mmCIF file of C-alpha atoms and ligand atoms in Angstrom:
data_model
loop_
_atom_site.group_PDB
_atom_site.id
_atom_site.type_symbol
_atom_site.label_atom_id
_atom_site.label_comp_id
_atom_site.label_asym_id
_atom_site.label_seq_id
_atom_site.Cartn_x
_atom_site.Cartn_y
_atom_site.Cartn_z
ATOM 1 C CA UNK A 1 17.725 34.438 -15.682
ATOM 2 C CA UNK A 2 18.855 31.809 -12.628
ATOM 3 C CA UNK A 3 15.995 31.144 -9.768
ATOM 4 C CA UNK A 4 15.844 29.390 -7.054
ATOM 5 C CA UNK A 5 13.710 26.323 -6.949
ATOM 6 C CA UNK A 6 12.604 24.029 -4.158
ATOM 7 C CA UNK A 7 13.920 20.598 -4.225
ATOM 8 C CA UNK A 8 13.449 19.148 -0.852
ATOM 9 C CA UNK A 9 11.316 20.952 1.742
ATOM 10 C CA UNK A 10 12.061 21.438 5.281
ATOM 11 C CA UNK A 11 9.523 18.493 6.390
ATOM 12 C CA UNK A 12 10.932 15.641 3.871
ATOM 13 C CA UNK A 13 14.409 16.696 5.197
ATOM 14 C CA UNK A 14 13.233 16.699 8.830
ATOM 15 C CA UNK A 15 11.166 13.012 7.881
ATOM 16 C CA UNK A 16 14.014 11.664 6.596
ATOM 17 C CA UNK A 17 16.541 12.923 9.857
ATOM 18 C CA UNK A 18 13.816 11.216 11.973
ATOM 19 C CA UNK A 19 14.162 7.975 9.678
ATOM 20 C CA UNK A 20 17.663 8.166 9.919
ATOM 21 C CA UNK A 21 18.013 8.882 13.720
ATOM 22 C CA UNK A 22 16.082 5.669 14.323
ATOM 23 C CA UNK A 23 17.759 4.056 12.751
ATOM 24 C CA UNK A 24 21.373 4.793 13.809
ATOM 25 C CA UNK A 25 19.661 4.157 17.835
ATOM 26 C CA UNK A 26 18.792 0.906 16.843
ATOM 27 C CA UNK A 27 22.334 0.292 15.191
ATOM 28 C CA UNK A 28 24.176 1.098 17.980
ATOM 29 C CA UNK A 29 21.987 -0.352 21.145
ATOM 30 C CA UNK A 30 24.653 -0.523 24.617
ATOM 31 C CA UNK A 31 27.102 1.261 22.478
ATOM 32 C CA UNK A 32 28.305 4.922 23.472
ATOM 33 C CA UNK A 33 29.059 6.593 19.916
ATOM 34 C CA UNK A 34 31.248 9.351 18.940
ATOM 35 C CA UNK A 35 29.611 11.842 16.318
ATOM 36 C CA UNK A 36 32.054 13.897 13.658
ATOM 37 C CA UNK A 37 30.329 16.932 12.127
ATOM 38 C CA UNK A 38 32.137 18.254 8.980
ATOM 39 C CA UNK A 39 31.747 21.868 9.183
ATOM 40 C CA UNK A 40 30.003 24.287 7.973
ATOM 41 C CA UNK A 41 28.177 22.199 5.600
ATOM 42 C CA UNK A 42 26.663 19.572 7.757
ATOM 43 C CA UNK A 43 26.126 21.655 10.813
ATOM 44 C CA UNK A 44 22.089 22.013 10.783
ATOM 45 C CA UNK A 45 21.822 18.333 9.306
ATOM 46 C CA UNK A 46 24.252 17.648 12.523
ATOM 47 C CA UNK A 47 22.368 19.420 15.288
ATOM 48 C CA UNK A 48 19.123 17.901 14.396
ATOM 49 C CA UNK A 49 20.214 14.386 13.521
ATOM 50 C CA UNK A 50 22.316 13.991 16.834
ATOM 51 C CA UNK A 51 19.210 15.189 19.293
ATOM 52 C CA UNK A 52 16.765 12.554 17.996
ATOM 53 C CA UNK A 53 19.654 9.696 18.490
ATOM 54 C CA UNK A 54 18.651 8.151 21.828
ATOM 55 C CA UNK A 55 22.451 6.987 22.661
ATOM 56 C CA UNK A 56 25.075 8.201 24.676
ATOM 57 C CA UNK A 57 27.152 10.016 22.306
ATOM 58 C CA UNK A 58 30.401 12.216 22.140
ATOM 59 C CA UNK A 59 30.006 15.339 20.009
ATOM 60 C CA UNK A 60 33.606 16.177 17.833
ATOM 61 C CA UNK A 61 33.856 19.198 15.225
ATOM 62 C CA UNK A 62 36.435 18.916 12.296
ATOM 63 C CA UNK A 63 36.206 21.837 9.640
ATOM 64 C CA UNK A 64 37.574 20.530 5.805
ATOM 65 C CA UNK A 65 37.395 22.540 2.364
ATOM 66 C CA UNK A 66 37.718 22.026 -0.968
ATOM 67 C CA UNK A 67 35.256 24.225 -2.816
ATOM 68 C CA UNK A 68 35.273 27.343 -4.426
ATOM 69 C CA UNK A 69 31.749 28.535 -6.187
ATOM 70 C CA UNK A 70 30.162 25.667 -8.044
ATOM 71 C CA UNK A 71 33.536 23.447 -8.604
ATOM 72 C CA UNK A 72 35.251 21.359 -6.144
ATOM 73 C CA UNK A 73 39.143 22.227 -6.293
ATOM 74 C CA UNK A 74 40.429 18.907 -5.639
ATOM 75 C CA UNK A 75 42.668 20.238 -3.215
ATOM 76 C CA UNK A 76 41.116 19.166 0.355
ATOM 77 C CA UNK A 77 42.280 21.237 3.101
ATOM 78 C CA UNK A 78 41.947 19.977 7.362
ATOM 79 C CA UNK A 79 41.760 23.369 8.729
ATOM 80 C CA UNK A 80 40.428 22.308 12.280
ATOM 81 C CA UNK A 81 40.699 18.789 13.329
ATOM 82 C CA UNK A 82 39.760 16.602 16.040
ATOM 83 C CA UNK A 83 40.242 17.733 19.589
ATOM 84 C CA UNK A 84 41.172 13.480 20.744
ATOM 85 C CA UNK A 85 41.790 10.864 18.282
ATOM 86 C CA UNK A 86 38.934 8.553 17.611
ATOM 87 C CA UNK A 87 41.093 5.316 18.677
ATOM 88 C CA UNK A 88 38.915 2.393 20.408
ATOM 89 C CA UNK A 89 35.825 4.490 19.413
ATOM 90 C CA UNK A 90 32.656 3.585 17.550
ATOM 91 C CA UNK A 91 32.418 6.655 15.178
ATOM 92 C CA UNK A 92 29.899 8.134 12.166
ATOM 93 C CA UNK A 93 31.053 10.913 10.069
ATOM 94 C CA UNK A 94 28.108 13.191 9.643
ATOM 95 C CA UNK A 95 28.334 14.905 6.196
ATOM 96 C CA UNK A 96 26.242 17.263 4.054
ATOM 97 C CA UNK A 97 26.693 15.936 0.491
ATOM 98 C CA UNK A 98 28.712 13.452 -1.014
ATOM 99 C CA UNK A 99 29.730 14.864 -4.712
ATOM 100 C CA UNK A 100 33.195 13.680 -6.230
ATOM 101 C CA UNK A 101 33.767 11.808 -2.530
ATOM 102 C CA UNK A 102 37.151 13.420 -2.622
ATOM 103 C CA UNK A 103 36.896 15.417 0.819
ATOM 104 C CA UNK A 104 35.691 11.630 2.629
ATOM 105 C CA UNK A 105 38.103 9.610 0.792
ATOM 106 C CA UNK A 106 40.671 11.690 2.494
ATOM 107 C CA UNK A 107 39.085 12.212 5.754
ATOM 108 C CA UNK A 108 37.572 8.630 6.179
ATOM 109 C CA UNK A 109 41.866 7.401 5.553
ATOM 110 C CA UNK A 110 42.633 10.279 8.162
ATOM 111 C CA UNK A 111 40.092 8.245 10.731
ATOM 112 C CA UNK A 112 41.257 4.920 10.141
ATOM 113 C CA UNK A 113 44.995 5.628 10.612
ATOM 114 C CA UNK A 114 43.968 6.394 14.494
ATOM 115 C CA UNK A 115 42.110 2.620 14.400
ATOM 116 C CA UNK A 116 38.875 3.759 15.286
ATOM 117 C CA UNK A 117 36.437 0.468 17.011
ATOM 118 C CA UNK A 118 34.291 1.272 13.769
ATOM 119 C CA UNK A 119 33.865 4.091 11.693
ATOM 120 C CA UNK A 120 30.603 4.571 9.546
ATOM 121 C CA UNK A 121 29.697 7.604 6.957
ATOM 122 C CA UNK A 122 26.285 9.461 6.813
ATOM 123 C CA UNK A 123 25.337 11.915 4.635
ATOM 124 C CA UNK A 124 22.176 13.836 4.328
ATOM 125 C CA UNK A 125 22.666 13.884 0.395
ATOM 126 C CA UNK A 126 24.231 12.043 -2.320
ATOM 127 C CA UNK A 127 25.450 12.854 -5.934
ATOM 128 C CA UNK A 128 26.655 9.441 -7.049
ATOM 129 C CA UNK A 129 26.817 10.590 -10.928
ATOM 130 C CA UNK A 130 29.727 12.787 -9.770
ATOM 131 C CA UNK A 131 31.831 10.472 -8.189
ATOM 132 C CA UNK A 132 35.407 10.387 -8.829
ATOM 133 C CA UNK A 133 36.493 7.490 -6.122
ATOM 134 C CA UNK A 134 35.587 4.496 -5.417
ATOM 135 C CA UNK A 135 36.377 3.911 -1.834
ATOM 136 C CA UNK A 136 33.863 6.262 -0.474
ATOM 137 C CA UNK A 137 31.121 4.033 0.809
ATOM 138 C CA UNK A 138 28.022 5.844 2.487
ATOM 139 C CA UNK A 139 26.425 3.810 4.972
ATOM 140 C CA UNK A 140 23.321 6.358 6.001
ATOM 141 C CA UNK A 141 22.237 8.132 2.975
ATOM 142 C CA UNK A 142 19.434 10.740 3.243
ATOM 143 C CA UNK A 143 18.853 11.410 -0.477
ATOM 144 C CA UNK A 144 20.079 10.497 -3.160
ATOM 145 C CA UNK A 145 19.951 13.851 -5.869
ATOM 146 C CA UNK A 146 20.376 14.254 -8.927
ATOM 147 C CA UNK A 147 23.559 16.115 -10.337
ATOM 148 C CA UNK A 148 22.526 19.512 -9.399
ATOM 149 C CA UNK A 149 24.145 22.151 -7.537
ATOM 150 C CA UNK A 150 21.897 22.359 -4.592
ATOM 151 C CA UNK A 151 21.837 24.985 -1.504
ATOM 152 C CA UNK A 152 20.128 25.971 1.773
ATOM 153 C CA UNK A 153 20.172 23.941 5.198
ATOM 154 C CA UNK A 154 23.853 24.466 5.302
ATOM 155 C CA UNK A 155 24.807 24.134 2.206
ATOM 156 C CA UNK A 156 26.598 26.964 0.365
ATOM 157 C CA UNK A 157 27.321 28.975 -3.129
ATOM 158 C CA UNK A 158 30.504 31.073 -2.256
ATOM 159 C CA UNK A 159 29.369 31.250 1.735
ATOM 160 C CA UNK A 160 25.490 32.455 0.999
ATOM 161 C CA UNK A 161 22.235 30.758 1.318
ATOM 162 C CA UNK A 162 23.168 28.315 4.266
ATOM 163 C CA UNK A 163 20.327 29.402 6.189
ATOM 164 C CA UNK A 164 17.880 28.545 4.224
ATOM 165 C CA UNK A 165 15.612 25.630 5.859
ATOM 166 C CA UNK A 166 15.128 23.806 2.420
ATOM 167 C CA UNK A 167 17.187 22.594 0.205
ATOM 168 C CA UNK A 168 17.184 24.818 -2.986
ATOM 169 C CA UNK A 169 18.437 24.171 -6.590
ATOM 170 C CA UNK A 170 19.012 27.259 -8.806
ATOM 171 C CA UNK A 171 17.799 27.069 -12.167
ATOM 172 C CA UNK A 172 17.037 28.320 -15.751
ATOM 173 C CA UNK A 173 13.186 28.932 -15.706
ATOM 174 C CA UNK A 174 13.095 26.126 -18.518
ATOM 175 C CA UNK A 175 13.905 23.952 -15.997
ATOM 176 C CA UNK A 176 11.500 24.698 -13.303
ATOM 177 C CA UNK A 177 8.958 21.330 -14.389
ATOM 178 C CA UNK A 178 12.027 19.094 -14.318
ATOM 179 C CA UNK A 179 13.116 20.310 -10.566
ATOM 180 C CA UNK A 180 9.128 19.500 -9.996
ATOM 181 C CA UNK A 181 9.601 15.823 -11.244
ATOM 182 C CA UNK A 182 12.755 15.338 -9.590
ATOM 183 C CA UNK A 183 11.436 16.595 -6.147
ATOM 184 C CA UNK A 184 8.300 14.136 -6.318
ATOM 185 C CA UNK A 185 11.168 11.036 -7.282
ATOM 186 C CA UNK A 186 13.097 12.293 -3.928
ATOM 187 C CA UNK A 187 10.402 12.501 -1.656
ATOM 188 C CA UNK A 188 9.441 8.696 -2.648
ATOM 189 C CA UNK A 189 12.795 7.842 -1.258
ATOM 190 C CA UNK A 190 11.392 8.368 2.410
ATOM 191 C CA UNK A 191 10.674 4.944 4.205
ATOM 192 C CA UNK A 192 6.895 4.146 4.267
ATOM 193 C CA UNK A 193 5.139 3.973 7.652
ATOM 194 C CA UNK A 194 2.630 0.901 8.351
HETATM 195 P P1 IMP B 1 33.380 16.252 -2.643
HETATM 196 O O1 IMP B 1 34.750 16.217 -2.072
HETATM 197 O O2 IMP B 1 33.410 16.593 -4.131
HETATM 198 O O3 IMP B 1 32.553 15.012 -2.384
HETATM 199 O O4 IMP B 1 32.656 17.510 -2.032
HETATM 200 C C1 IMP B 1 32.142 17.526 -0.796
HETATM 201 C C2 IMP B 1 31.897 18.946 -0.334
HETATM 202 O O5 IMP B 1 31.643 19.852 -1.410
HETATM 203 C C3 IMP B 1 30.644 18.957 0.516
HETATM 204 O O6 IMP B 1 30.951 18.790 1.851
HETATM 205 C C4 IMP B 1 30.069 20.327 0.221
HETATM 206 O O7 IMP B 1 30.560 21.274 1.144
HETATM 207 C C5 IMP B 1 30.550 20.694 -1.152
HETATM 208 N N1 IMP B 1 29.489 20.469 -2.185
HETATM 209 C C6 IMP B 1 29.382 19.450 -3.062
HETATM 210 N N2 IMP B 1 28.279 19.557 -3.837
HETATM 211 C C7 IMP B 1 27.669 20.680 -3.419
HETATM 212 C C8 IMP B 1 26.441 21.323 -3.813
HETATM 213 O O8 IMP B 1 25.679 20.892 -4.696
HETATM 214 N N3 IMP B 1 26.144 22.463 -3.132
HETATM 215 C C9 IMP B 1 26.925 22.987 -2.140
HETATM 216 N N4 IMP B 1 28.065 22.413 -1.733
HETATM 217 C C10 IMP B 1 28.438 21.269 -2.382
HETATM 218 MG MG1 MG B 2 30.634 23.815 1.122
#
């Protein structure tokens, strides 16, 4: 029987946003900066990322799909894009996972042909053991998960369980220690304080 398991909980994902926001403010001091969410994935990783950067910032919206249940299709598809090109801008892609790095490859190209000021990639998660490219650079990474399909805070199986505030793995219930293990190794990934 499949279960759901937690493998990041809602305050190690909202640590790590703070982290991450701080770090992005202090990146782009005197700059104004244009932020692309990739929808519907990223959106709650988006809206709570972008308040806690202290910059003046441009908010953009850009909807791209390539999965279908647990496999990506390989066949990326730019169903709403940018309402003004990013040209002259200082731009980060805000993403929800990084898996085969298919969907970026091609949308990270799609940025750079309008000769963006700079253009930088976050992602909340990444599955590097999946990777099928290898010009897909992230320079903000959340997490870094093992290869797991993994749901909740936006993130989908066939357009259920975004909602969810933590990120979720579903399992066999042989594997429920494992998920424990892994979840501890995650959580060490947040900075220290002093
Ligand atoms: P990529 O093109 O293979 O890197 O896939 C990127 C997109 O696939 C992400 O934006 C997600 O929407 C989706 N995706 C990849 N892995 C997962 C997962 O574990 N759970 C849910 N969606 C996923
Ligand atoms: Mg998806």
């Amino acid at each position: 029987m499949s279960i759901q398991k937690v493998l990041i909980n809602e305050k190690t994902i909202q640590e790590r946003t703070r982290q991450l926001a701080e770090e992005i403010t202090e990146d782009y001091q005197g700059k104004k900066l244009t932020l692309i969410c990739i929808l519907k994935g990223s959106i709650f990783f988006f809206t709570d990322l972008t308040r806690r950067i202290n910059l003046d910032t441009e908010l953009e919206f850009v909807r791209i799909s390539s999965y279908a249940g647990e496999n990506s299709t390989g066949d990326i598809n730019l169903k709403v894009d940018l309402d003004n090109p990013v040209t002259g801008k200082d731009v980060i892609v805000i993403e929800d996972i990084i898996d085969t790095g298919r969907t970026l490859s091609y949308f990270m190209k799609h940025l750079q042909k309008q000769k963006p000021n700079s253009l930088k990639l976050c992602s909340l998660l990444d599955k590097p053991e999946r990777r099928e490219v290898d010009d897909v650079k992230v320079d903000y990474t959340g997490f870094t998960i093992p290869n797991r399909f993994v749901i909740g805070y936006g993130l989908d199986l066939d357009e259920q369980y975004r909602t969810i505030p933590q990120i979720n793995c579903i399992i066999n219930e042989d594997e429920e220690k494992q998920i424990d293990k892994d979840s501890r190794v995650i959580k060490k990934q947040l900075l220290k304080k002093d």
